Every structure is written in C-alpha cells, then in structure tokens.
Coordinates of C-alpha atoms in Angstrom, one line a residue:
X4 CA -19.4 -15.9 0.2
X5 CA -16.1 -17.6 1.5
X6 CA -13.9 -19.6 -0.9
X7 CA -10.7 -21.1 -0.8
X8 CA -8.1 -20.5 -3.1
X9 CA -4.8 -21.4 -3.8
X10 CA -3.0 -18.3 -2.8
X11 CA -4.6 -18.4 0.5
X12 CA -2.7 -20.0 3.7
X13 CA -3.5 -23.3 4.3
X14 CA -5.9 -23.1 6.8
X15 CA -7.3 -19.7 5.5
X16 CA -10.1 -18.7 4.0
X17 CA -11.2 -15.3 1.6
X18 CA -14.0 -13.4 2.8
X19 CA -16.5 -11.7 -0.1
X20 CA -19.2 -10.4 -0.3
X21 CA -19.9 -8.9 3.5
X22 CA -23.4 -8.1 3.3
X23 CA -24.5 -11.4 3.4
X24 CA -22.4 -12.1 6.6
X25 CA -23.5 -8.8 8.6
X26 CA -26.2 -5.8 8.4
X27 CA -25.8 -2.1 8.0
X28 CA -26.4 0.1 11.4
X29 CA -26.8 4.0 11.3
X30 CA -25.5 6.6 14.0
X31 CA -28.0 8.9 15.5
X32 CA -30.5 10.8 13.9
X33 CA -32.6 13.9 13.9
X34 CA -30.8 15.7 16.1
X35 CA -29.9 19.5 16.0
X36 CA -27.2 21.1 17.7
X37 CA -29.2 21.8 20.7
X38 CA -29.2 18.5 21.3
X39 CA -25.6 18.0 21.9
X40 CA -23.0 18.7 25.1
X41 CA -25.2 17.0 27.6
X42 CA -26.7 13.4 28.2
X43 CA -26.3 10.1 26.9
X44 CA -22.6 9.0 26.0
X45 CA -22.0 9.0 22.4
X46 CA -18.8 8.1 19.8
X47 CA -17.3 11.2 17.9
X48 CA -16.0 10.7 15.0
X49 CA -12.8 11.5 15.6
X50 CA -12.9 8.6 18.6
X51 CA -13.3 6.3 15.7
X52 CA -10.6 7.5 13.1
X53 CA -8.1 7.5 15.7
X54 CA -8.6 4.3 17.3
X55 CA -8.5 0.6 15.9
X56 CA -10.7 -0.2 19.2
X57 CA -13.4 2.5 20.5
X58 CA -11.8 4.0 23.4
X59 CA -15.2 5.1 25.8
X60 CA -13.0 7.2 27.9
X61 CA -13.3 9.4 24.5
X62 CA -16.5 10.4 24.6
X63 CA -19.2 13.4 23.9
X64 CA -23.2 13.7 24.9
X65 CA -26.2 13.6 23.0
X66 CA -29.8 14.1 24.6
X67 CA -32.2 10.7 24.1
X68 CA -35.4 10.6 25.1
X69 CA -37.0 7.7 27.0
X70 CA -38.3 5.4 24.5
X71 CA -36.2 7.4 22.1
X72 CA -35.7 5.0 18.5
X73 CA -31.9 5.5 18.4
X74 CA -29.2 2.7 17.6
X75 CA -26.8 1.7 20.5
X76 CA -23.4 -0.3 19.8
X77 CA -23.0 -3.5 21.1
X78 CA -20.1 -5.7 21.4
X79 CA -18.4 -6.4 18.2
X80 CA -19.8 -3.9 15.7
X81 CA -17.7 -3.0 13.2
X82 CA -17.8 1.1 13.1
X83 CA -16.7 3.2 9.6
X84 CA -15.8 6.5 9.0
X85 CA -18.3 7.5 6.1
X86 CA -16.2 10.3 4.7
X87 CA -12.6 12.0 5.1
X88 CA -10.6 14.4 3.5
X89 CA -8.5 12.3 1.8
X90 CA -8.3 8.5 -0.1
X91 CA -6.0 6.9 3.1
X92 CA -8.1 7.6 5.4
X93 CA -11.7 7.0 3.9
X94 CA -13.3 4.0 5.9
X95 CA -11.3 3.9 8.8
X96 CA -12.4 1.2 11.0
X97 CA -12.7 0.8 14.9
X98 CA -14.5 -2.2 16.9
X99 CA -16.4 -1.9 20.0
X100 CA -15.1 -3.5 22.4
X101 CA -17.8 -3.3 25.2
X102 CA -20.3 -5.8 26.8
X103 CA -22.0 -3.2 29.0
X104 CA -23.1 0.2 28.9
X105 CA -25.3 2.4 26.5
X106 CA -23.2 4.2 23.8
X107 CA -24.1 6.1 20.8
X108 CA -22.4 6.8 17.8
X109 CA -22.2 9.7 15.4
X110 CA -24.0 10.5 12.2
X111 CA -21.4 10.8 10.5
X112 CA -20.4 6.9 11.1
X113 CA -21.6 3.5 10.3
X114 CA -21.9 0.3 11.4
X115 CA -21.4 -3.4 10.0
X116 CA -23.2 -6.0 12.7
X117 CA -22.0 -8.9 12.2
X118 CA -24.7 -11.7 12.4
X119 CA -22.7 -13.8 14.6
X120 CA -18.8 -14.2 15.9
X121 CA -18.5 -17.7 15.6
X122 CA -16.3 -16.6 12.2
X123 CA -14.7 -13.6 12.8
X124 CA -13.9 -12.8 16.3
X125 CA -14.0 -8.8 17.7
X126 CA -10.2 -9.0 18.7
X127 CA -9.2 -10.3 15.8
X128 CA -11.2 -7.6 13.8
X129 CA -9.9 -4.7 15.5
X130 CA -6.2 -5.6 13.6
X131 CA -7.5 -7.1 10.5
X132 CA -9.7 -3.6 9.8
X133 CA -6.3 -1.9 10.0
X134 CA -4.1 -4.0 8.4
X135 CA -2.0 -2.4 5.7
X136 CA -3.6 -4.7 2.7
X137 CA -7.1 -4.2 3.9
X138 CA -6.9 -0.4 4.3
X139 CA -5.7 -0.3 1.1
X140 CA -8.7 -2.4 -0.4
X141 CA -11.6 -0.3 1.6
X142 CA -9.5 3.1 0.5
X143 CA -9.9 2.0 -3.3
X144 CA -13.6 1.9 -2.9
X145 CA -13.4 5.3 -1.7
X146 CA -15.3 7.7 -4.0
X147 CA -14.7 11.5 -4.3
X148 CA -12.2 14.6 -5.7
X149 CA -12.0 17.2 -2.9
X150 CA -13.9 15.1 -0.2
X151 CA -14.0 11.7 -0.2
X152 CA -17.0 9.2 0.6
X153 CA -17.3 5.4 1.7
X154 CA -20.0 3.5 -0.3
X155 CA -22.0 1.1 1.8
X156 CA -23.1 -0.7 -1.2
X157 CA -19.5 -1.3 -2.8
X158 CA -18.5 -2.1 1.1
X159 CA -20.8 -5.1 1.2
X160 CA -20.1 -6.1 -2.2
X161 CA -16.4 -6.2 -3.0
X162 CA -14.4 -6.0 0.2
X163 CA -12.4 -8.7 0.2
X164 CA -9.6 -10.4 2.9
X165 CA -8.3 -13.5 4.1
X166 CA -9.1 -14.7 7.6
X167 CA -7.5 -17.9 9.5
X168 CA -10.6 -20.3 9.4
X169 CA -9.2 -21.2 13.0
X170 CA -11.1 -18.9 15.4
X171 CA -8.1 -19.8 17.9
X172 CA -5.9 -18.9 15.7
X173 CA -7.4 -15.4 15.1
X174 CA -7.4 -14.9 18.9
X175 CA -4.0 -16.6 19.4
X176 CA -2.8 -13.1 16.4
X177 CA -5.0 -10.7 18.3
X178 CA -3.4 -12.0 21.7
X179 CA 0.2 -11.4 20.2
X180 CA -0.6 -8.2 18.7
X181 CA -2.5 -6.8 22.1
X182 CA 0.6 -7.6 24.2
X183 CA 2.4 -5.4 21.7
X184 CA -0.1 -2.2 22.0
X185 CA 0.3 -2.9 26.1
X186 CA 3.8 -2.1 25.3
X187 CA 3.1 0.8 23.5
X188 CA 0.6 2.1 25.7
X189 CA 2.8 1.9 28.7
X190 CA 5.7 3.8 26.3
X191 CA 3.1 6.4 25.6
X192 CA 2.1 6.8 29.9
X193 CA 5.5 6.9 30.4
X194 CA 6.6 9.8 28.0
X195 CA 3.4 11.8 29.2
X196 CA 4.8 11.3 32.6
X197 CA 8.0 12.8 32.0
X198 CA 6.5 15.9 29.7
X199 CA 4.4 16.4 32.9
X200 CA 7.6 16.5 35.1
X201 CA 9.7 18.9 32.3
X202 CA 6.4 21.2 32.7
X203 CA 6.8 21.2 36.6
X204 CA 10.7 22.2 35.6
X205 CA 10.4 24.1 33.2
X206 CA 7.8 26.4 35.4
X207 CA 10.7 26.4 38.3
X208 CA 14.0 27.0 36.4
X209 CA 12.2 29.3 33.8
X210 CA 10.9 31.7 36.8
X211 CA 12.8 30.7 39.9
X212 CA 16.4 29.7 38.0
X213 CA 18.9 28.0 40.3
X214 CA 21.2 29.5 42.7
X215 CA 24.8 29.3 43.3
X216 CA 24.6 26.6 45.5
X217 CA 22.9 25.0 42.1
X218 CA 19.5 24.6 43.9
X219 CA 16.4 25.4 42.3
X220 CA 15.2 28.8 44.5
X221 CA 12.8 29.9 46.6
X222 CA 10.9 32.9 48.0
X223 CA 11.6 31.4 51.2
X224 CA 15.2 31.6 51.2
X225 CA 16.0 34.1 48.2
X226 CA 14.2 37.8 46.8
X227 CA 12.4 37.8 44.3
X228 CA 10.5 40.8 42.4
X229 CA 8.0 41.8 40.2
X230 CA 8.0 41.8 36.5
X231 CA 6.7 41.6 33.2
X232 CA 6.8 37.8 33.6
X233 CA 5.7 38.0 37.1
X234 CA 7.5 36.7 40.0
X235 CA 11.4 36.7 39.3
X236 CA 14.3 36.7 41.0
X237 CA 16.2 39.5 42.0
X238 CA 19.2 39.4 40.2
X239 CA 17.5 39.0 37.1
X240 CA 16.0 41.3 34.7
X241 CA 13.8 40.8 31.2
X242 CA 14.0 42.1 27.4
X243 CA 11.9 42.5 24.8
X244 CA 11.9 39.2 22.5
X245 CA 12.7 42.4 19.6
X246 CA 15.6 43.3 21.2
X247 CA 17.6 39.8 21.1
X248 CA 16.1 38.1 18.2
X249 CA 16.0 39.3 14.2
X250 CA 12.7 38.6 13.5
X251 CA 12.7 37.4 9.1
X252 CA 8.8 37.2 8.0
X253 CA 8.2 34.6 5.0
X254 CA 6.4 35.3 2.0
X255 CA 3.0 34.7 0.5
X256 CA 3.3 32.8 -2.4
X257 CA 1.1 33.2 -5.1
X258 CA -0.3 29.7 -6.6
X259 CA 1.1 31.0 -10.2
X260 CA 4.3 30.6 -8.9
X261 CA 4.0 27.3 -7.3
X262 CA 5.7 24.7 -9.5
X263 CA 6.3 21.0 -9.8
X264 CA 9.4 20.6 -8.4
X265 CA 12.2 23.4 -6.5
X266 CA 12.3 24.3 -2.9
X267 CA 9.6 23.1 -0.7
X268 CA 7.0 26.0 0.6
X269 CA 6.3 25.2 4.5
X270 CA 3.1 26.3 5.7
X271 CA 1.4 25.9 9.1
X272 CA 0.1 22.6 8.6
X273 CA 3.3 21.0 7.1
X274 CA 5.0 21.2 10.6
X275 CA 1.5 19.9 12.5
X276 CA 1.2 17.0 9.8
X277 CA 4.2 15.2 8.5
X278 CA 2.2 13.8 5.4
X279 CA 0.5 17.2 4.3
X280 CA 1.5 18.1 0.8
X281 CA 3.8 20.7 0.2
X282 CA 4.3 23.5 -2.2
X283 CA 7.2 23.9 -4.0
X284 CA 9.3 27.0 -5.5
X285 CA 11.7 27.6 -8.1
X286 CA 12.3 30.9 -8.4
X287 CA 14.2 34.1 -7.0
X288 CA 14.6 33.6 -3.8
X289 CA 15.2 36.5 -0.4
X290 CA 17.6 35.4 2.5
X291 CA 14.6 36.2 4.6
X292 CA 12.3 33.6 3.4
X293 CA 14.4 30.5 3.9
X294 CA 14.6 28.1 7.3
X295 CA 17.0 25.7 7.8
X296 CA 17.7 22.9 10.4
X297 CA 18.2 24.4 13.9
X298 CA 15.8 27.6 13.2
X299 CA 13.4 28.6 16.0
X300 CA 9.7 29.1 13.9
X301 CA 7.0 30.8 15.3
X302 CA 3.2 30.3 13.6
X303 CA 1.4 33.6 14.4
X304 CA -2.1 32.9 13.0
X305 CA -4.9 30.4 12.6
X306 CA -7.0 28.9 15.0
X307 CA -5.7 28.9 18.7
X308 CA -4.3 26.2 19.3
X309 CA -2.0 26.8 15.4
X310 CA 0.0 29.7 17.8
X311 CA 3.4 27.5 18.1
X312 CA 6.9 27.8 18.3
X313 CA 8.7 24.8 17.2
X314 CA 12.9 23.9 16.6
X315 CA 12.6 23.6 12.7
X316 CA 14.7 20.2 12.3
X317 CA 15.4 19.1 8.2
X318 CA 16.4 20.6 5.0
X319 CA 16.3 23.8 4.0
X320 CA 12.6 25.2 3.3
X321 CA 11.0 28.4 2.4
X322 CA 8.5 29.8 5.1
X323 CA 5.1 30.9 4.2
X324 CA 3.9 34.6 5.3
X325 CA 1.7 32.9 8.2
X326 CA 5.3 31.4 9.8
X327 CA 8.0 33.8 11.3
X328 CA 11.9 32.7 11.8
X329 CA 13.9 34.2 14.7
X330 CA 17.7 34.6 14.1
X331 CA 19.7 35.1 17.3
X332 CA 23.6 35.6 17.5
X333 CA 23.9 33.7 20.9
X334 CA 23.3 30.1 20.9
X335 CA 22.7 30.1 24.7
X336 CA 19.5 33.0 24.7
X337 CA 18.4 30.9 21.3
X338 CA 18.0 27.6 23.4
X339 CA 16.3 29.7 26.2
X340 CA 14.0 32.2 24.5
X341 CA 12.6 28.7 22.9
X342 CA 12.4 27.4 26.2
X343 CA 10.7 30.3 27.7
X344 CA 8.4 30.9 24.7
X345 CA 7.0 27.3 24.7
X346 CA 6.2 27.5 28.6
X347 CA 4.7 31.5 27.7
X348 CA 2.2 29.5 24.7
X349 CA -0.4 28.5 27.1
X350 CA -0.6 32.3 27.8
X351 CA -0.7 33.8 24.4
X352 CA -3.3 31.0 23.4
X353 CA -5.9 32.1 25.7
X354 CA -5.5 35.6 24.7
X355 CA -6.5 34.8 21.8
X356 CA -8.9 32.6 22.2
X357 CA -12.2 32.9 21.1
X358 CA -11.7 35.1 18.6
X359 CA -14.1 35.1 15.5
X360 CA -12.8 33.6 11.6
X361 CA -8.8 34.0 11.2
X362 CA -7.1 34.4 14.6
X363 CA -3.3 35.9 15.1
X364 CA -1.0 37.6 17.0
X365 CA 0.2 41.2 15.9
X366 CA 4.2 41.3 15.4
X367 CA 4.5 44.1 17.9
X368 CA 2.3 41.7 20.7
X369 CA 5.4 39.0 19.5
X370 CA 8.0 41.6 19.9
X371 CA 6.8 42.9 23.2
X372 CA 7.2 39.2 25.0
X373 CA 9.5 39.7 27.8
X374 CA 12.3 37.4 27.7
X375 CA 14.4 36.8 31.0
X376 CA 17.8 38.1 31.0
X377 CA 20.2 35.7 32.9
X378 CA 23.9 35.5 33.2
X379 CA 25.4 33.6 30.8
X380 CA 26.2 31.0 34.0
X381 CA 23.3 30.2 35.1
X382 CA 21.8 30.3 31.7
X383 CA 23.8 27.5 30.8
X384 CA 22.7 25.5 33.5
X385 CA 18.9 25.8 33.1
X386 CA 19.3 24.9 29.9
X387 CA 21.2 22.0 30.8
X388 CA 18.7 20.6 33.1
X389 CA 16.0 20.9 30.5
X390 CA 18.3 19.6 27.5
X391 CA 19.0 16.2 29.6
X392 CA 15.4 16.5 30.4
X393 CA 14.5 16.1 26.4
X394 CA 17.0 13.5 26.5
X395 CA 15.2 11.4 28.7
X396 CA 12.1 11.5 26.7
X397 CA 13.6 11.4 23.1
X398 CA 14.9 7.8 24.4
X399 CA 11.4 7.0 25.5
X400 CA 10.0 8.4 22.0
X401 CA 12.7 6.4 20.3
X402 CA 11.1 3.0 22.1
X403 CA 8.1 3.9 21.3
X404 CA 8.7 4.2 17.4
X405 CA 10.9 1.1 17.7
X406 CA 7.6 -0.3 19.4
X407 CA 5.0 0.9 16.3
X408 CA 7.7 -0.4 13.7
X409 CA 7.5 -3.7 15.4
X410 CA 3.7 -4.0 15.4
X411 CA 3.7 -2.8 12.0
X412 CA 6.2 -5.5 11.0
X413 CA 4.1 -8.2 13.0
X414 CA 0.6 -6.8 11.8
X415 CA 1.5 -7.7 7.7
X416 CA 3.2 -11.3 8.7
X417 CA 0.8 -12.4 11.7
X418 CA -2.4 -11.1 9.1
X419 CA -1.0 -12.6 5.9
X420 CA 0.0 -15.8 7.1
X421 CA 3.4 -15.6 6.5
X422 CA 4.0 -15.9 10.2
X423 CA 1.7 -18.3 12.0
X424 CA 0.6 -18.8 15.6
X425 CA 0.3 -22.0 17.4
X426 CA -2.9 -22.8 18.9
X427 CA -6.2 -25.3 19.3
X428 CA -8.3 -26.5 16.7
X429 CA -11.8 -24.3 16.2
X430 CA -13.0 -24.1 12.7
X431 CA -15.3 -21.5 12.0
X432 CA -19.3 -21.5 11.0
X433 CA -18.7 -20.3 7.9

C-alpha cells in the first residue's frame, strides 16, 4: 500500500506493506560442505553485509548440477542478511546490480524481488536500504537476545519509508550519491597504493637501511651478512626483542569484578572493532596492567590473523591477559622495533597458522624475535622515511573520512527530502 501523508515531501510517497509490491526468494539449498570451494559463482554472506551493492569480484563457489532447481539473482533483487550478531546490523541490505551472469546466493540470505522497477529503481535502492532512518526501522524488527534474526513476515508487513514518486528524481539522488562513492573508491585505491609502496620500503630500509651517502643499499655495492633476520648489512647487528623492551602482561579479569562504570578493560577485539563493548574496572589497580596513548600492544593469542602489534592511541585503559605492552627507555628503538615487528607479522602468522582451537605465541617465541641494532644515526633516518611515509597516507585517510562524512551528510538530506534534486517528470506505477 502507498499513501500520501502530510509529513511526506511533496512529491513523495510512503511505501507499506512490501509484500504486496515484491516476492520472497531463498539462497541455495541442500547443500553440504562438500559441495562448496569449486564451481558455480555464489554471494557470501559477508559480500552482502559489507556492501550496499553486491560486489561480484567477491565471490565463493558452490557445485550446481545441470538442471539443478536453485535460485539465481537477477538484476535488482533486493538481498538481506537473515541473522547477525547484533540489533544494527540485523537485515543489512545490498542490491544486485548485474544484467548478466549466473550468481548464487547464500543460505544464510534472502531475497525481496520486486515485481517491477517502474516504482522503485535498483540505484536508488542500493542508498535508500542503507539509509540511516531505514536501517533503523528494519533493525527494530529484529528479533533475538544473544543472536539476532530478521522476520520475513514482519519485513513484508511493517517496513515502512518514503520514496520520491519521481523515478528521475530517484535516479537524479542515486546519480549524486554514486559520484560521491567514485570519490571514495578512488580515496580507498589510492591509500592501498601507498601501503603497497611503504611495504616495498619498509622491506628495504628495515633489512638493507641506508648508507652514508643516504641511499637505500645494495648487495651490489655494500656487504651484507647472515643473521637471525636474514640478509643484513654488515655494520649491523640484532638483539633479542627481551633485551630492549620491558615486556608488562595484563590481567585476567574475572566477570565478578567487572562493574558498571571505572576504567575501561581492553581486550583483543576492542582494538579490531571500535564499537565492541568494553569492560570496565573499579578496583585496585597494578602499574603493569595499564596502557596509555603512545604504548606499543602486542595481541599474542586467538586466531591467526588476531597476532598484532598496534600503537595504542587514547586514554588510559587496562589490558586484558590476552594483550602484552612493551615499555622501552629509547624513543628511537620504540618507533623501530614497532616498525620491524609489523613487517616480522606476516612471519609469525604463518607459524602459527593452522593450528587447532585457541592459537598463541609463547612469551619466550616473543622474546626471542631478533630486533636490528642500528646506530642511533641511521636509525633516525629510517624512521624518518617511514614516519613521512604514514604521513602521506594519514592525509589520504583523512580525505577519505572527510569523503564518508559527506555522503553520510548527503545520504539523510538527499533521502528525506530535505535536499532535492532537479530533474524530469516520471511518476511512478504505483
């Protein structure tokens, strides 16, 4: 049912009562695991929670056999997430995009067809899904404690949102609003450009250095030897990552002494996830257990890819058991033992690696890591090669923020109405 409405835009139209506009279309079906890894494209689920438009360059492989009763997407459908872990991101929605090709789609999605697009075009949909206003209306009919689920039913029923009637006008928003993602995806190229150059550098200055001449060297023109860290110059030598850094362990906290309110408890997945909840402490407290901004943090267990060292940046924090904090006295091996261990990662990741249930590395393996040992010199100057090397991508990162603030801005006035587009007359069917 569409009605119009005095709050509405003039011009607009609310949308109710979806199921009479569009039919329910499942993901695959009775496979098994054996089934997956090779074959026929498909959607993963996390294509579609991460993406506003399915990206097909994002794909996995299912076997189908000829004649095979499966569903295929076509252009315009209208895929949900079914269930997430928490109320904001129930129902997340992400429109395909594609006129040609055979894709599948998970079992763990849905998807609304819309019975024509002579109302409600794709472009258009791919914003208004993820619009601030609607998000919050398909989150509320969310149902669930520790994992929540999407109801089809209550979908079709009681989603509600305001639409131009204007079909030009709906492509004139997504037109405005796609010029700003193009911005944002060329920001995006651009900084992994430049992390792929300070990965070429940080492999040269971190096991080559630079010379006096303050050229990057070579084993064509200088003498290297071998070491612990493999090829190195000369002149250099190594230490144990024990010897120069005061390693301070946090604490495992006991949920009877988590409270309300007090110092916040970081765990692994606070410094992965801005938004995941913290803990919080409000009792005695050791010197060992606290970070603070500046603090070099090194996560020593989980799955692979959880080994990290990161530059702690905020307020102070306590660590939890699973996060160590090294203390150095030298400000110059601090900002180069962080250097080194972030290019060492990839390394100490695929030791690890396929491991069964809780991985981690021991605190002697983390002790034993060779560190190189550099005149203070030439120190100084691979660190500031890398240093104005961040600085060229925290710029670019800075844009592109500025860039997702903007579309944010421009999605809730271009989608409300507040803001409107000019463009030719095309009422829609409904």
């Amino acid at each position: 049912m569409v009605e119009n409405q005095s709050h509405i835009p003039k011009g607009w139209i609310e949308v109710t009562q979806m199921g009479k506009f569009c039919k329910v279309v499942n993901g695959l079906s009775g496979k098994t695991k054996d089934d997956f890894g090779t074959g026929k494209p498909y959607i993963p689920y996390v294509n579609v929670l991460n993406n506003s438009k399915i990206d097909i360059t994002e794909l996995d492989y299912v076997k189908v056999k000829e004649g095979e009763k499966q569903n295929s997407l076509q252009y315009g459908d209208l895929v949900f997430t079914t269930s997430s872990e928490t109320i904001k991101e129930v129902g997340m929605t992400s429109v395909f995009l594609e006129k040609e090709g055979v894709y599948y789609l998970n079992s763990f999605c849905f998807i609304l067809r819309l019975n024509s697009d002579d109302w409600l075009i794709p472009e258009f949909s791919q914003y208004l899904f993820r619009a601030e206003s609607t998000r919050h209306s398909i989150s509320l009919l969310g149902q669930g404690s520790t994992r929540y689920n999407l109801s089809k039913t209550r979908l079709l029923k009681e989603l509600k949102f305001i639409i131009p009637s204007d079909t030009n006008e709906q492509a004139e928003i997504a037109n405005n609003l796609s010029k700003v993602d193009t911005a944002i995806d060329q920001t995006e190229q651009l900084i992994a450009k430049y992390t792929r150059i300070k990965v070429g550098l940080m492999q040269d200055l971190l096991t080559k250095g630079i010379d006096e001449n303050g050229n990057i060297r070579s084993e064509e023109t200088h003498e290297f030897k071998d070491s612990p860290l493999g090829k190195i110059p000369k002149d250099w030598g190594f230490k144990p990552l024990g010897e120069i850094a005061d390693f301070k362990s946090g604490y495992a906290f006991r949920y009877d002494q988590l409270t309300e309110f007090g110092i916040k408890i970081v765990r692994i997945s606070n410094l992965h996830k801005p938004d995941f909840p913290y803990w919080h402490y409000d009792g005695p407290i050791k010197e060992n257990w606290i970070a603070e901004n500046g603090d070099i943090l090194f996560t020593w267990a989980g799955v692979a890819t959880s080994i990290d060292c990161i530059k702690y940046q905020g307020e102070k924090v306590l660590l939890n058991q699973h996060i160590y904090n090294f203390k150095f006295d030298n400000d110059l091996i601090k900002e180069l033992t962080y250097r080194y261990l972030l290019f060492f990662l990839p390394k100490l990741r695929l030791e690890i690696e396929g491991g069964a249930g809780q991985l981690h590395l021991t605190k002697d393996k983390i002790k034993s890591i060779a560190i190189p040992d550099i005149n203070p010199r030439e120190m100084d100057l691979i660190i500031e090669k890398l240093m104005q090397m961040d600085s060229v991508i925290e710029d670019i990162e800075s844009s592109l923020v500025k860039l997702q603030s903007m579309k944010t801005g421009l999605m809730q006035d271009l989608l409300s109405g507040k803001i409107r587009v000019k463009h030719n007359l095309k009422s829609t069917a409904l």
